PDB file of C-alpha atoms in Angstrom:
ATOM      1  CA  LYS H   1      -9.065 -25.649  11.281  1.00  0.00           C
ATOM      2  CA  ALA H   2     -10.418 -22.345  12.564  1.00  0.00           C
ATOM      3  CA  PRO H   3      -8.504 -19.269  11.318  1.00  0.00           C
ATOM      4  CA  ARG H   4      -6.220 -17.583  13.803  1.00  0.00           C
ATOM      5  CA  ILE H   5      -7.151 -14.103  14.902  1.00  0.00           C
ATOM      6  CA  TYR H   6      -4.298 -11.693  15.541  1.00  0.00           C
ATOM      7  CA  HIS H   7      -4.543  -8.317  17.282  1.00  0.00           C
ATOM      8  CA  TYR H   8      -2.244  -5.540  16.080  1.00  0.00           C
ATOM      9  CA  PRO H   9      -2.023  -2.704  18.603  1.00  0.00           C
ATOM     10  CA  VAL H  10      -0.521   0.421  17.034  1.00  0.00           C
ATOM     11  CA  ALA H  11       1.352   2.494  19.613  1.00  0.00           C
ATOM     12  CA  GLN H  12       2.274   6.061  18.767  1.00  0.00           C
ATOM     13  CA  LYS H  13       5.237   7.526  20.647  1.00  0.00           C
ATOM     14  CA  ILE H  14       5.383  11.258  21.242  1.00  0.00           C
ATOM     15  CA  THR H  15       8.466  13.189  22.317  1.00  0.00           C
ATOM     16  CA  LEU H  16       7.930  16.833  23.185  1.00  0.00           C
ATOM     17  CA  PRO H  17      10.694  19.397  23.455  1.00  0.00           C
ATOM     18  CA  ARG H  18      10.551  21.649  26.499  1.00  0.00           C
ATOM     19  CA  TYR H  19       7.733  24.253  26.355  1.00  0.00           C
ATOM     20  CA  ASP H  20       6.186  22.729  23.243  1.00  0.00           C
ATOM     21  CA  TRP H  21       2.843  21.087  22.521  1.00  0.00           C
ATOM     22  CA  ALA H  22       1.493  18.412  20.187  1.00  0.00           C
ATOM     23  CA  HIS H  23      -1.700  16.624  19.236  1.00  0.00           C
ATOM     24  CA  ALA H  24      -1.941  12.953  20.120  1.00  0.00           C
ATOM     25  CA  THR H  25      -4.597  10.510  19.034  1.00  0.00           C
ATOM     26  CA  PHE H  26      -5.069   7.048  20.507  1.00  0.00           C
ATOM     27  CA  LEU H  27      -6.855   4.327  18.614  1.00  0.00           C
ATOM     28  CA  SER H  28      -9.156   1.720  20.030  1.00  0.00           C
ATOM     29  CA  ALA H  29      -7.837  -1.841  20.024  1.00  0.00           C
ATOM     30  CA  LYS H  30     -11.008  -2.942  18.223  1.00  0.00           C
ATOM     31  CA  ILE H  31     -10.037  -1.690  14.762  1.00  0.00           C
ATOM     32  CA  ALA H  32     -10.500  -4.219  11.982  1.00  0.00           C
ATOM     33  CA  THR H  33      -7.138  -4.733  10.285  1.00  0.00           C
ATOM     34  CA  LYS H  34      -6.168  -6.717   7.238  1.00  0.00           C
ATOM     35  CA  THR H  35      -2.748  -8.301   6.799  1.00  0.00           C
ATOM     36  CA  MET H  36      -1.716  -8.990   3.217  1.00  0.00           C
ATOM     37  CA  HIS H  37       1.174  -9.476   0.849  1.00  0.00           C
ATOM     38  CA  LEU H  38       1.349  -6.347  -1.298  1.00  0.00           C
ATOM     39  CA  VAL H  39       3.188  -5.927  -4.605  1.00  0.00           C
ATOM     40  CA  SER H  40       3.567  -2.282  -5.635  1.00  0.00           C
ATOM     41  CA  PHE H  41       5.685  -0.429  -8.165  1.00  0.00           C
ATOM     42  CA  ASP H  42       7.606   2.820  -7.883  1.00  0.00           C
ATOM     43  CA  THR H  43       5.707   4.565 -10.672  1.00  0.00           C
ATOM     44  CA  PRO H  44       5.258   8.342 -10.948  1.00  0.00           C
ATOM     45  CA  LYS H  45       2.496   9.915  -8.874  1.00  0.00           C
ATOM     46  CA  TYR H  46      -0.644  11.125 -10.617  1.00  0.00           C
ATOM     47  CA  GLN H  47      -0.646  14.836 -11.491  1.00  0.00           C
ATOM     48  CA  ILE H  48      -3.331  17.121 -12.893  1.00  0.00           C
ATOM     49  CA  LYS H  49      -1.580  17.578 -16.258  1.00  0.00           C
ATOM     50  CA  PRO H  50      -1.301  14.464 -18.442  1.00  0.00           C
ATOM     51  CA  GLN H  51       2.100  12.752 -18.435  1.00  0.00           C
ATOM     52  CA  ILE H  52       2.879  11.604 -21.974  1.00  0.00           C
ATOM     53  CA  ALA H  53       6.633  10.937 -21.971  1.00  0.00           C
ATOM     54  CA  GLU H  54       7.182   7.508 -23.522  1.00  0.00           C
ATOM     55  CA  ASP H  55       9.882   6.353 -21.095  1.00  0.00           C
ATOM     56  CA  LEU H  56       7.928   7.392 -17.987  1.00  0.00           C
ATOM     57  CA  GLY H  57       7.333   4.490 -15.611  1.00  0.00           C
ATOM     58  CA  THR H  58       9.194   1.895 -17.682  1.00  0.00           C
ATOM     59  CA  ASP H  59      11.911   1.283 -15.086  1.00  0.00           C
ATOM     60  CA  ALA H  60       9.660   1.177 -12.011  1.00  0.00           C
ATOM     61  CA  ALA H  61      11.244  -0.670  -9.103  1.00  0.00           C
ATOM     62  CA  VAL H  62       9.158  -3.399  -7.499  1.00  0.00           C
ATOM     63  CA  LYS H  63       8.373  -3.460  -3.782  1.00  0.00           C
ATOM     64  CA  ILE H  64       7.050  -6.687  -2.255  1.00  0.00           C
ATOM     65  CA  GLU H  65       6.140  -6.556   1.415  1.00  0.00           C
ATOM     66  CA  THR H  66       3.744  -7.793   4.029  1.00  0.00           C
ATOM     67  CA  VAL H  67       1.545  -4.955   5.282  1.00  0.00           C
ATOM     68  CA  VAL H  68      -1.165  -4.232   7.825  1.00  0.00           C
ATOM     69  CA  ARG H  69      -3.952  -2.061   6.460  1.00  0.00           C
ATOM     70  CA  TYR H  70      -6.814  -0.433   8.338  1.00  0.00           C
ATOM     71  CA  THR H  71      -9.176   2.511   7.960  1.00  0.00           C
ATOM     72  CA  ASN H  72      -8.995   5.426  10.404  1.00  0.00           C
ATOM     73  CA  PRO H  73     -12.270   5.013  12.312  1.00  0.00           C
ATOM     74  CA  LEU H  74     -12.072   8.461  13.883  1.00  0.00           C
ATOM     75  CA  SER H  75     -13.850  11.502  12.479  1.00  0.00           C
ATOM     76  CA  HIS H  76     -10.712  13.588  13.003  1.00  0.00           C
ATOM     77  CA  ALA H  77      -7.150  13.119  11.780  1.00  0.00           C
ATOM     78  CA  ILE H  78      -4.417  10.971  13.278  1.00  0.00           C
ATOM     79  CA  PRO H  79      -1.305  13.184  13.512  1.00  0.00           C
ATOM     80  CA  SER H  80       1.884  12.159  11.770  1.00  0.00           C
ATOM     81  CA  GLY H  81       4.549  10.418  13.778  1.00  0.00           C
ATOM     82  CA  LYS H  82       6.229   7.157  14.569  1.00  0.00           C
ATOM     83  CA  GLY H  83       4.307   3.963  15.120  1.00  0.00           C
ATOM     84  CA  GLU H  84       5.126   0.491  16.322  1.00  0.00           C
ATOM     85  CA  VAL H  85       3.253  -2.639  15.377  1.00  0.00           C
ATOM     86  CA  ASP H  86       3.196  -5.464  17.926  1.00  0.00           C
ATOM     87  CA  ARG H  87       1.257  -8.685  17.511  1.00  0.00           C
ATOM     88  CA  ARG H  88      -0.301 -10.271  20.564  1.00  0.00           C
ATOM     89  CA  GLU H  89       0.474 -13.974  20.589  1.00  0.00           C
ATOM     90  CA  TYR H  90      -2.340 -16.392  19.841  1.00  0.00           C
ATOM     91  CA  SER H  91      -2.103 -17.729  23.389  1.00  0.00           C
ATOM     92  CA  LYS H  92      -2.635 -14.118  24.618  1.00  0.00           C
ATOM     93  CA  HIS H  93       0.584 -14.404  26.685  1.00  0.00           C
ATOM     94  CA  GLY H  94       3.008 -11.772  25.454  1.00  0.00           C
ATOM     95  CA  ALA H  95       3.450  -9.856  22.230  1.00  0.00           C
ATOM     96  CA  ARG H  96       5.891  -9.963  19.351  1.00  0.00           C
ATOM     97  CA  HIS H  97       7.385  -6.739  17.965  1.00  0.00           C
ATOM     98  CA  LEU H  98       6.862  -6.656  14.193  1.00  0.00           C
ATOM     99  CA  SER H  99       7.720  -3.221  12.861  1.00  0.00           C
ATOM    100  CA  CYS H 100       8.532   0.449  13.490  1.00  0.00           C
ATOM    101  CA  CYS H 101       7.426   2.995  10.932  1.00  0.00           C
ATOM    102  CA  ASP H 102       6.856   6.669  10.238  1.00  0.00           C
ATOM    103  CA  PHE H 103       3.451   7.535   8.877  1.00  0.00           C
ATOM    104  CA  PRO H 104       1.987  10.824   7.637  1.00  0.00           C
ATOM    105  CA  ARG H 105      -1.120  12.591   8.920  1.00  0.00           C
ATOM    106  CA  VAL H 106      -4.173  10.445   8.206  1.00  0.00           C
ATOM    107  CA  GLU H 107      -7.556  12.108   7.878  1.00  0.00           C
ATOM    108  CA  GLY H 108     -10.711  10.479   9.230  1.00  0.00           C
ATOM    109  CA  GLY H 109     -11.879   7.607   7.035  1.00  0.00           C
ATOM    110  CA  GLU H 110      -8.582   7.307   5.117  1.00  0.00           C
ATOM    111  CA  THR H 111      -6.742   4.020   4.782  1.00  0.00           C
ATOM    112  CA  VAL H 112      -3.491   3.492   6.682  1.00  0.00           C
ATOM    113  CA  THR H 113      -0.907   1.027   5.345  1.00  0.00           C
ATOM    114  CA  ILE H 114       1.949  -0.005   7.625  1.00  0.00           C
ATOM    115  CA  GLY H 115       4.770  -2.118   6.236  1.00  0.00           C
ATOM    116  CA  LEU H 116       5.835  -5.093   8.342  1.00  0.00           C
ATOM    117  CA  GLY H 117       8.771  -6.189   6.216  1.00  0.00           C
ATOM    118  CA  GLU H 118       9.754  -7.767   2.945  1.00  0.00           C
ATOM    119  CA  ALA H 119       7.655 -10.734   1.838  1.00  0.00           C
ATOM    120  CA  GLU H 120      10.074 -13.588   1.252  1.00  0.00           C
ATOM    121  CA  GLY H 121       9.649 -16.108  -1.526  1.00  0.00           C
ATOM    122  CA  ILE H 122       7.558 -13.832  -3.766  1.00  0.00           C
ATOM    123  CA  THR H 123       8.958 -12.178  -6.898  1.00  0.00           C
ATOM    124  CA  ALA H 124       7.321  -9.818  -9.367  1.00  0.00           C
ATOM    125  CA  THR H 125       8.196  -8.049 -12.608  1.00  0.00           C
ATOM    126  CA  ARG H 126       6.500  -5.252 -14.536  1.00  0.00           C
ATOM    127  CA  LYS H 127       7.301  -4.885 -18.232  1.00  0.00           C
ATOM    128  CA  ARG H 128       5.738  -2.511 -20.735  1.00  0.00           C
ATOM    129  CA  THR H 129       4.737  -4.385 -23.875  1.00  0.00           C
ATOM    130  CA  GLY H 130       3.319  -1.533 -25.946  1.00  0.00           C
ATOM    131  CA  TYR H 131       2.922   2.261 -26.171  1.00  0.00           C
ATOM    132  CA  ASN H 132       0.859   4.240 -28.688  1.00  0.00           C
ATOM    133  CA  PHE H 133       0.310   8.002 -28.289  1.00  0.00           C
ATOM    134  CA  ASP H 134      -2.090   9.857 -30.585  1.00  0.00           C
ATOM    135  CA  ALA H 135      -1.865  13.611 -29.925  1.00  0.00           C
ATOM    136  CA  ASP H 136      -4.678  14.473 -32.371  1.00  0.00           C
ATOM    137  CA  LYS H 137      -7.240  12.210 -30.699  1.00  0.00           C
ATOM    138  CA  HIS H 138      -5.896  12.780 -27.168  1.00  0.00           C
ATOM    139  CA  PHE H 139      -5.378   9.188 -26.110  1.00  0.00           C
ATOM    140  CA  ILE H 140      -2.629   6.812 -25.097  1.00  0.00           C
ATOM    141  CA  ILE H 141      -2.803   3.055 -25.402  1.00  0.00           C
ATOM    142  CA  GLU H 142      -0.238   1.464 -23.126  1.00  0.00           C
ATOM    143  CA  THR H 143       0.088  -2.206 -22.253  1.00  0.00           C
ATOM    144  CA  PHE H 144       1.959  -3.830 -19.385  1.00  0.00           C
ATOM    145  CA  GLU H 145       2.712  -7.349 -18.369  1.00  0.00           C
ATOM    146  CA  ILE H 146       2.917  -7.916 -14.617  1.00  0.00           C
ATOM    147  CA  SER H 147       4.167 -11.339 -13.555  1.00  0.00           C
ATOM    148  CA  VAL H 148       4.040 -12.584  -9.968  1.00  0.00           C
ATOM    149  CA  VAL H 149       5.732 -15.815  -8.879  1.00  0.00           C
ATOM    150  CA  ASN H 150       5.115 -17.530  -5.552  1.00  0.00           C
ATOM    151  CA  GLY H 151       8.231 -19.496  -4.596  1.00  0.00           C
ATOM    152  CA  ARG H 152       6.816 -20.618  -1.262  1.00  0.00           C
ATOM    153  CA  GLN H 153       5.771 -24.124  -0.345  1.00  0.00           C
ATOM    154  CA  HIS H 154       2.222 -23.014   0.429  1.00  0.00           C
ATOM    155  CA  GLN H 155      -0.460 -21.015  -1.314  1.00  0.00           C
ATOM    156  CA  CYS H 156      -0.778 -17.320  -0.463  1.00  0.00           C
ATOM    157  CA  GLN H 157      -2.997 -14.466  -1.566  1.00  0.00           C
ATOM    158  CA  ILE H 158      -1.115 -11.550  -3.141  1.00  0.00           C
ATOM    159  CA  THR H 159      -2.484  -8.077  -3.895  1.00  0.00           C
ATOM    160  CA  VAL H 160      -0.912  -6.146  -6.785  1.00  0.00           C
ATOM    161  CA  GLU H 161      -1.339  -2.354  -6.816  1.00  0.00           C
ATOM    162  CA  ASP H 162      -0.293  -0.298  -9.821  1.00  0.00           C
ATOM    163  CA  SER H 163      -0.730   3.444 -10.232  1.00  0.00           C
ATOM    164  CA  LEU H 164      -2.517   4.675 -13.362  1.00  0.00           C
ATOM    165  CA  TYR H 165      -0.577   7.911 -13.453  1.00  0.00           C
ATOM    166  CA  ARG H 166      -0.885   9.136 -17.045  1.00  0.00           C
ATOM    167  CA  TRP H 167      -4.437  10.503 -17.257  1.00  0.00           C
ATOM    168  CA  SER H 168      -7.404  11.304 -15.026  1.00  0.00           C
ATOM    169  CA  ASN H 169      -9.779   9.085 -17.010  1.00  0.00           C
ATOM    170  CA  HIS H 170      -8.526   5.634 -17.893  1.00  0.00           C
ATOM    171  CA  GLU H 171      -9.863   2.244 -18.838  1.00  0.00           C
ATOM    172  CA  ILE H 172      -8.475  -1.203 -18.203  1.00  0.00           C
ATOM    173  CA  THR H 173      -9.568  -3.212 -21.232  1.00  0.00           C
ATOM    174  CA  SER H 174      -8.261  -6.616 -20.207  1.00  0.00           C
ATOM    175  CA  SER H 175      -6.761  -8.283 -17.167  1.00  0.00           C
ATOM    176  CA  TRP H 176      -6.107 -11.848 -16.085  1.00  0.00           C
ATOM    177  CA  PRO H 177      -7.026 -12.528 -13.345  1.00  0.00           C
ATOM    178  CA  GLN H 178      -9.808  -9.956 -13.256  1.00  0.00           C
ATOM    179  CA  PHE H 179      -8.826  -6.669 -11.589  1.00  0.00           C
ATOM    180  CA  SER H 180     -10.762  -4.857  -8.870  1.00  0.00           C
ATOM    181  CA  LYS H 181     -10.686  -1.287  -7.609  1.00  0.00           C
TER     182      LYS H 181
END
């Protein structure tokens, strides 16, 4: 069976107060988008100084959602604002409203991720299994176990994103299945 092709027009609404101005950018409908199930964790954001506190990131909440991701094809920025994601039906008669979202300013060439909603039937956990900090040698060895369970009746591809927030240079020594950047 041939794969279905969906079009996701992203409409940006702009409301201007009286005697005010704004920048608006409109995207072409021919942007390549990717829809995926994304598992992410609410870990601390990377900072310039190393973060060495042992309990940091151990209680990260899990977020499992279906997202649309695309790269800003413009050479200039897309201004921040509200966006709506509608999917044109496969028959090309009508569209289905999928999501409303607020997104920040996106520079040219940056990736935009728009959440469509919670992915049902998928669960994930993130548990730290080890922590070793050596201040004299300036390194931390930290191990995590991330488990993802698909409770659906059909197979689906799931992307897991985890932030490596402790240090600017890091190494992933083992991963199953193999990780990619």
